[in-house]
């Protein structure tokens, strides 16, 4: 039952997140597994997710922004916390004040971080990001290979070597092997440094992709890291909305803004109290689905700001106050993403703040 004050309820299963974290480590034979908890833990709520993972034994966390890292530090006083977007000019004192580690991606960042280490009279820990194909963040492979024997590596406190996969979810792509080969050369040139290579999908590329520390995000939150194959992860997110009205329309009547849908025969329509302002993408108009009494019902017409219209003709007798399931019961975030012409990542990170949120702790294994 959804609180009458709210249109929709988001239920997040912390036990499933922990089970997924364990499952990913097990996939790599018990290797150390970090958690990527950027973007408010992929929309699932850092304040609840981070302590649950810490309690399960996770010790290393990655976020994108320094502000996210400061928030994570307040929740995780003992954890190792890396900031993926690196060291921005002038941000050094915030890193040191909260014992945070930048993921350094250029000589300039390395030198600035090394200078902060000198000021603190010892090198401060950081990761080194090498760009092996993304052309987004990190030193080029050539620049990183040239660091062999350079004291800057020690001065900048480098304690983790990492790169990011371009197409990990497409195992047949040749770039995976090229990135793996470059990463092996880097490791040989910079010996003694622990290394991190695999995001969620990378974990499933097998042992050459594992190295020392796994770095998954999406799969922790129930996303399928192996598209095209059954999802090995437990679902985490459940989204339910209230039916606020049910009506019958005759053949030829339209529904929603601009009359983009027209009934071909008499239809039962149910209006749900959730819309794009809740983070349910308008791009899923005419393509999304919700479950009513277990029956998949198509969305019709354009999704509005606060409302979605469902064709419930085939569902058994829905009535005002009933709930429809938008995510859950087998309707997963990857499917919702496809319906909206995007990926499940964007569905998760767009989960709105209007939902009433419930946290449950299902089995952790
Ligand atoms: C977001 C991110 C990850 C996690 O990727 P998933 O596909 O969500 O597992 C890992 N590493 C870097 C550098 C990232 O930006």
Coordinates of C-alpha atoms and ligand atoms in Angstrom, one line a residue:
X1 CA 0.0 0.0 0.0
X2 CA 1.4 3.4 -1.0
X3 CA 1.2 6.3 1.5
X4 CA -1.8 8.4 0.2
X5 CA 0.4 11.5 0.4
X6 CA 2.7 10.2 -2.3
X7 CA 2.1 9.0 -5.8
X8 CA 4.6 6.2 -5.9
X9 CA 6.8 4.1 -3.7
X10 CA 10.4 3.1 -4.3
X11 CA 11.5 0.1 -2.3
X12 CA 15.3 -0.6 -2.2
X13 CA 16.5 -4.0 -1.0
X14 CA 19.8 -3.4 0.8
X15 CA 20.2 -7.2 1.3
X16 CA 20.1 -7.6 -2.4
X17 CA 22.9 -5.0 -2.9
X18 CA 25.1 -6.8 -0.4
X19 CA 24.3 -10.2 -2.0
X20 CA 25.2 -8.7 -5.4
X21 CA 28.5 -7.4 -4.0
X22 CA 29.3 -10.9 -2.7
X23 CA 28.2 -12.4 -6.0
X24 CA 30.6 -10.2 -7.9
X25 CA 33.5 -11.0 -5.6
X26 CA 32.7 -14.7 -5.9
X27 CA 32.7 -14.4 -9.8
X28 CA 36.3 -13.4 -9.4
X29 CA 37.1 -16.2 -6.9
X30 CA 36.8 -14.0 -3.8
X31 CA 38.9 -11.1 -5.1
X32 CA 38.7 -7.8 -3.3
X33 CA 35.7 -5.9 -4.5
X34 CA 35.1 -2.1 -4.2
X35 CA 31.8 -0.4 -4.7
X36 CA 31.2 2.5 -7.0
X37 CA 28.6 4.6 -5.3
X38 CA 28.6 7.8 -7.4
X39 CA 25.4 9.6 -8.2
X40 CA 23.9 8.9 -4.7
X41 CA 24.7 5.2 -5.1
X42 CA 23.1 5.1 -8.6
X43 CA 20.0 6.7 -7.2
X44 CA 19.5 4.2 -4.5
X45 CA 20.6 6.4 -1.6
X46 CA 24.3 6.7 -0.5
X47 CA 23.2 7.2 3.1
X48 CA 21.7 3.7 3.3
X49 CA 23.8 1.9 0.7
X50 CA 27.3 2.8 1.9
X51 CA 26.9 1.7 5.5
X52 CA 25.2 -1.6 4.4
X53 CA 28.2 -2.4 2.1
X54 CA 30.7 -1.4 4.8
X55 CA 29.0 -3.7 7.3
X56 CA 29.2 -6.5 4.8
X57 CA 33.0 -6.0 4.5
X58 CA 33.4 -3.5 1.6
X59 CA 36.4 -1.3 2.4
X60 CA 37.0 0.7 -0.8
X61 CA 34.5 3.1 -2.4
X62 CA 34.6 5.2 -5.6
X63 CA 32.5 8.3 -6.2
X64 CA 32.6 10.8 -9.1
X65 CA 32.7 14.1 -7.3
X66 CA 34.6 15.5 -4.3
X67 CA 31.3 16.6 -2.7
X68 CA 30.0 13.0 -3.0
X69 CA 33.2 11.8 -1.3
X70 CA 32.8 14.3 1.5
X71 CA 29.3 12.9 2.0
X72 CA 30.6 9.3 1.9
X73 CA 33.4 10.1 4.4
X74 CA 30.7 11.3 6.9
X75 CA 29.1 7.8 6.6
X76 CA 32.3 5.8 6.4
X77 CA 35.0 7.2 8.7
X78 CA 37.4 4.3 8.1
X79 CA 36.9 3.6 4.4
X80 CA 39.2 4.2 1.4
X81 CA 37.4 6.6 -0.8
X82 CA 38.5 7.5 -4.3
X83 CA 37.2 10.4 -6.4
X84 CA 37.1 9.3 -10.0
X85 CA 36.9 12.8 -11.5
X86 CA 40.3 13.6 -10.0
X87 CA 41.9 16.6 -8.5
X88 CA 40.4 19.9 -9.7
X89 CA 42.4 23.1 -9.2
X90 CA 42.2 24.4 -5.6
X91 CA 40.4 21.3 -4.3
X92 CA 43.5 19.7 -2.6
X93 CA 42.7 21.0 0.9
X94 CA 39.3 19.4 0.9
X95 CA 40.8 16.1 -0.1
X96 CA 43.3 16.2 2.7
X97 CA 40.9 17.5 5.3
X98 CA 38.6 14.4 4.7
X99 CA 41.4 11.9 3.9
X100 CA 40.1 11.4 0.4
X101 CA 42.0 10.1 -2.5
X102 CA 41.9 11.6 -6.0
X103 CA 42.1 9.4 -9.1
X104 CA 44.9 11.4 -10.8
X105 CA 44.6 11.6 -14.6
X106 CA 47.4 13.9 -15.8
X107 CA 51.0 14.9 -14.9
X108 CA 49.6 18.2 -13.8
X109 CA 47.3 16.6 -11.3
X110 CA 50.2 14.3 -10.1
X111 CA 52.5 17.2 -9.5
X112 CA 49.8 19.2 -7.6
X113 CA 49.1 16.2 -5.5
X114 CA 52.8 15.5 -4.9
X115 CA 53.2 19.1 -3.7
X116 CA 50.4 18.6 -1.2
X117 CA 52.3 15.5 0.0
X118 CA 55.4 17.6 0.5
X119 CA 53.4 20.1 2.5
X120 CA 52.1 17.2 4.6
X121 CA 55.7 15.9 4.9
X122 CA 54.7 12.5 3.3
X123 CA 53.2 11.4 0.0
X124 CA 49.4 11.3 0.2
X125 CA 47.7 8.2 -1.3
X126 CA 46.0 8.5 -4.7
X127 CA 45.2 6.3 -7.7
X128 CA 46.6 6.8 -11.2
X129 CA 44.1 6.6 -14.1
X130 CA 45.5 5.5 -17.5
X131 CA 43.3 6.0 -20.6
X132 CA 43.5 2.8 -22.7
X133 CA 40.8 3.7 -25.2
X134 CA 38.1 5.9 -23.8
X135 CA 39.8 9.2 -24.5
X136 CA 38.1 10.7 -21.5
X137 CA 40.2 10.7 -18.4
X138 CA 43.7 9.6 -17.6
X139 CA 47.2 9.6 -18.8
X140 CA 47.8 8.1 -22.3
X141 CA 49.4 4.7 -22.3
X142 CA 52.6 6.3 -23.7
X143 CA 52.7 8.9 -20.9
X144 CA 52.1 6.2 -18.3
X145 CA 54.8 3.9 -19.6
X146 CA 57.2 6.8 -19.5
X147 CA 56.6 7.1 -15.8
X148 CA 58.6 3.9 -15.2
X149 CA 61.3 4.8 -12.7
X150 CA 60.1 8.3 -12.3
X151 CA 60.0 9.4 -8.7
X152 CA 56.8 11.3 -9.4
X153 CA 54.9 8.0 -9.0
X154 CA 56.1 7.7 -5.4
X155 CA 55.8 11.5 -4.7
X156 CA 52.2 11.5 -5.9
X157 CA 51.5 8.6 -3.5
X158 CA 50.2 6.3 -6.3
X159 CA 48.8 3.2 -4.6
X160 CA 46.4 2.0 -7.3
X161 CA 46.7 1.7 -11.1
X162 CA 43.5 1.8 -12.9
X163 CA 41.9 2.1 -16.4
X164 CA 38.3 1.9 -17.6
X165 CA 36.8 -0.5 -20.1
X166 CA 35.2 0.9 -23.3
X167 CA 32.9 -1.9 -24.1
X168 CA 33.0 -4.4 -21.3
X169 CA 29.3 -5.4 -21.8
X170 CA 30.1 -6.5 -25.3
X171 CA 32.6 -9.3 -24.7
X172 CA 33.3 -9.9 -28.4
X173 CA 34.5 -6.4 -29.0
X174 CA 38.2 -6.4 -29.9
X175 CA 38.9 -3.3 -27.8
X176 CA 38.6 -5.5 -24.6
X177 CA 41.6 -7.5 -25.5
X178 CA 43.6 -4.4 -26.6
X179 CA 42.8 -2.6 -23.3
X180 CA 43.8 -5.8 -21.4
X181 CA 47.1 -6.0 -23.2
X182 CA 47.9 -2.3 -22.7
X183 CA 47.1 -2.7 -19.0
X184 CA 49.4 -5.7 -18.6
X185 CA 52.2 -3.6 -20.2
X186 CA 51.5 -0.8 -17.8
X187 CA 51.6 -3.1 -14.8
X188 CA 54.9 -4.5 -16.0
X189 CA 56.3 -1.0 -16.4
X190 CA 55.1 0.1 -13.0
X191 CA 55.7 -3.0 -10.9
X192 CA 54.4 -3.4 -7.3
X193 CA 51.3 -1.3 -7.8
X194 CA 47.9 -2.9 -7.1
X195 CA 45.6 -2.6 -10.1
X196 CA 41.9 -2.2 -10.8
X197 CA 40.4 -2.9 -14.3
X198 CA 36.9 -4.3 -14.2
X199 CA 33.6 -2.5 -13.9
X200 CA 30.4 -4.6 -13.5
X201 CA 30.5 -6.1 -16.9
X202 CA 34.3 -6.4 -16.8
X203 CA 34.0 -8.8 -13.8
X204 CA 32.3 -11.3 -16.2
X205 CA 35.1 -11.1 -18.8
X206 CA 37.0 -13.7 -16.8
X207 CA 40.3 -13.7 -14.9
X208 CA 42.4 -11.7 -17.3
X209 CA 40.1 -8.7 -16.5
X210 CA 40.2 -9.2 -12.7
X211 CA 43.6 -7.9 -11.5
X212 CA 43.5 -6.9 -7.8
X213 CA 40.4 -4.9 -7.1
X214 CA 37.0 -5.0 -8.8
X215 CA 35.2 -1.8 -9.4
X216 CA 31.5 -2.5 -10.0
X217 CA 28.6 -0.1 -9.7
X218 CA 25.6 -0.9 -11.9
X219 CA 25.5 -4.7 -11.1
X220 CA 25.4 -3.9 -7.3
X221 CA 22.1 -2.2 -7.9
X222 CA 20.6 -5.1 -9.9
X223 CA 21.6 -4.0 -13.5
X224 CA 22.4 -6.8 -15.9
X225 CA 26.2 -6.8 -16.4
X226 CA 25.8 -9.5 -19.1
X227 CA 23.3 -8.1 -21.6
X228 CA 21.9 -10.8 -23.9
X229 CA 22.2 -13.4 -21.2
X230 CA 20.1 -13.9 -18.1
X231 CA 20.8 -11.4 -15.3
X232 CA 23.0 -13.0 -12.6
X233 CA 22.3 -10.2 -10.2
X234 CA 19.4 -9.9 -7.7
X235 CA 16.9 -7.1 -8.4
X236 CA 17.3 -4.2 -5.9
X237 CA 14.7 -1.6 -6.9
X238 CA 11.0 -1.9 -6.9
X239 CA 8.8 1.0 -8.1
X240 CA 5.0 1.0 -7.6
X241 CA 2.5 3.7 -8.3
X242 CA -1.1 4.2 -7.3
X243 CA -4.0 4.0 -9.8
X244 CA -5.9 7.3 -9.3
X245 CA -8.7 6.7 -11.8
X246 CA -10.0 4.0 -14.1
X247 CA -12.2 4.9 -17.1
X248 CA -13.6 3.4 -20.2
X249 CA -13.0 5.0 -23.6
X250 CA -14.9 4.3 -26.9
X251 CA -13.3 3.5 -30.2
X252 CA -12.0 6.7 -31.8
X253 CA -11.3 8.5 -28.5
X254 CA -7.8 9.7 -27.8
X255 CA -5.8 9.9 -24.5
X256 CA -3.1 12.2 -23.2
X257 CA -1.5 15.4 -24.5
X258 CA -1.8 16.0 -28.2
X259 CA -4.0 12.9 -28.6
X260 CA -1.1 10.8 -29.6
X261 CA -3.0 7.6 -28.9
X262 CA -6.4 6.7 -30.1
X263 CA -8.5 3.7 -29.0
X264 CA -9.2 1.2 -31.8
X265 CA -12.0 -0.3 -29.8
X266 CA -13.5 0.2 -26.4
X267 CA -10.7 0.2 -23.8
X268 CA -10.2 0.4 -20.0
X269 CA -7.6 3.0 -19.1
X270 CA -6.0 3.5 -15.7
X271 CA -4.2 6.7 -14.7
X272 CA -1.1 6.3 -12.5
X273 CA 0.1 8.9 -10.1
X274 CA 3.7 9.1 -11.4
X275 CA 5.2 10.9 -14.4
X276 CA 8.4 12.3 -15.8
X277 CA 8.8 14.7 -12.9
X278 CA 9.3 11.5 -10.8
X279 CA 12.1 10.4 -13.1
X280 CA 10.0 8.0 -15.2
X281 CA 11.3 9.0 -18.7
X282 CA 8.9 10.7 -21.1
X283 CA 10.8 8.9 -23.9
X284 CA 9.0 5.7 -22.8
X285 CA 5.7 7.2 -24.0
X286 CA 3.8 4.5 -26.0
X287 CA 6.5 1.9 -25.2
X288 CA 6.6 1.5 -21.5
X289 CA 4.8 -1.2 -19.5
X290 CA 3.5 -1.6 -16.0
X291 CA 2.1 -4.7 -14.3
X292 CA -1.4 -4.5 -12.9
X293 CA -2.4 -7.6 -10.9
X294 CA 0.6 -9.3 -12.6
X295 CA -0.6 -8.5 -16.1
X296 CA 1.7 -6.4 -18.3
X297 CA -0.3 -3.3 -19.5
X298 CA 1.0 -0.9 -22.1
X299 CA 1.4 2.8 -21.5
X300 CA -0.6 4.8 -23.9
X301 CA -0.3 8.4 -25.0
X302 CA 2.4 10.8 -23.9
X303 CA 3.7 10.5 -20.4
X304 CA 2.8 13.6 -18.5
X305 CA 4.6 15.4 -15.7
X306 CA 2.7 13.6 -12.9
X307 CA 0.6 11.0 -14.6
X308 CA 0.9 8.0 -16.9
X309 CA -2.0 6.3 -18.7
X310 CA -2.1 2.6 -18.9
X311 CA -4.3 0.4 -21.1
X312 CA -5.6 -2.1 -18.5
X313 CA -8.2 -3.7 -20.7
X314 CA -6.5 -7.1 -20.3
X315 CA -5.9 -6.8 -16.5
X316 CA -8.4 -8.3 -14.1
X317 CA -10.6 -5.4 -12.7
X318 CA -8.1 -2.8 -11.5
X319 CA -9.7 -0.2 -9.4
X320 CA -8.9 3.2 -7.9
X321 CA -6.3 2.9 -5.1
X322 CA -4.7 -0.3 -6.5
X323 CA -1.1 -0.3 -7.3
X324 CA 0.8 -0.9 -10.6
X325 CA 4.4 -2.1 -10.7
X326 CA 6.7 -0.1 -12.9
X327 CA 9.9 -1.8 -11.8
X328 CA 9.8 -5.2 -10.2
X329 CA 8.3 -8.7 -10.5
X330 CA 10.5 -9.4 -13.5
X331 CA 10.0 -6.0 -15.1
X332 CA 13.7 -4.9 -14.7
X333 CA 15.6 -1.6 -15.0
X334 CA 17.2 -2.8 -18.3
X335 CA 13.8 -3.4 -19.8
X336 CA 12.6 0.1 -18.7
X337 CA 15.8 1.6 -20.1
X338 CA 15.2 0.0 -23.5
X339 CA 11.6 1.2 -23.6
X340 CA 12.9 4.7 -23.1
X341 CA 15.6 4.3 -25.7
X342 CA 18.3 4.5 -23.1
X343 CA 20.1 2.2 -20.6
X344 CA 19.1 1.0 -17.1
X345 CA 21.9 3.2 -15.7
X346 CA 20.0 6.3 -16.7
X347 CA 16.7 4.9 -15.2
X348 CA 18.4 4.2 -11.9
X349 CA 20.3 7.5 -11.6
X350 CA 17.1 9.4 -12.6
X351 CA 15.0 7.9 -9.8
X352 CA 13.2 10.9 -8.5
X353 CA 13.0 12.5 -5.1
X354 CA 9.2 12.5 -5.0
X355 CA 8.9 8.9 -4.3
X356 CA 8.3 7.7 -0.7
X357 CA 11.4 5.5 -0.2
X358 CA 11.4 2.2 1.8
X359 CA 14.5 0.3 2.6
X360 CA 14.2 -3.4 3.2
X361 CA 16.9 -5.9 4.1
X362 CA 16.3 -9.1 2.2
X363 CA 18.7 -12.1 2.5
X364 CA 22.3 -11.0 2.0
X365 CA 23.3 -14.2 0.2
Ligands
LIG1 C1 31.1 4.4 -13.2 C2 32.4 3.8 -13.2 C3 32.6 2.4 -12.8 C4 31.4 1.5 -12.5 O1 30.9 1.1 -13.7 P1 29.6 0.1 -13.8 O2 29.5 -0.2 -15.3 O3 28.5 0.9 -13.2 O4 30.0 -1.1 -13.0 C5 33.9 2.0 -12.7 N1 34.9 2.7 -13.1 C6 34.8 4.0 -13.5 C7 36.0 4.8 -13.9 C8 33.5 4.6 -13.6 O5 33.4 5.8 -14.1

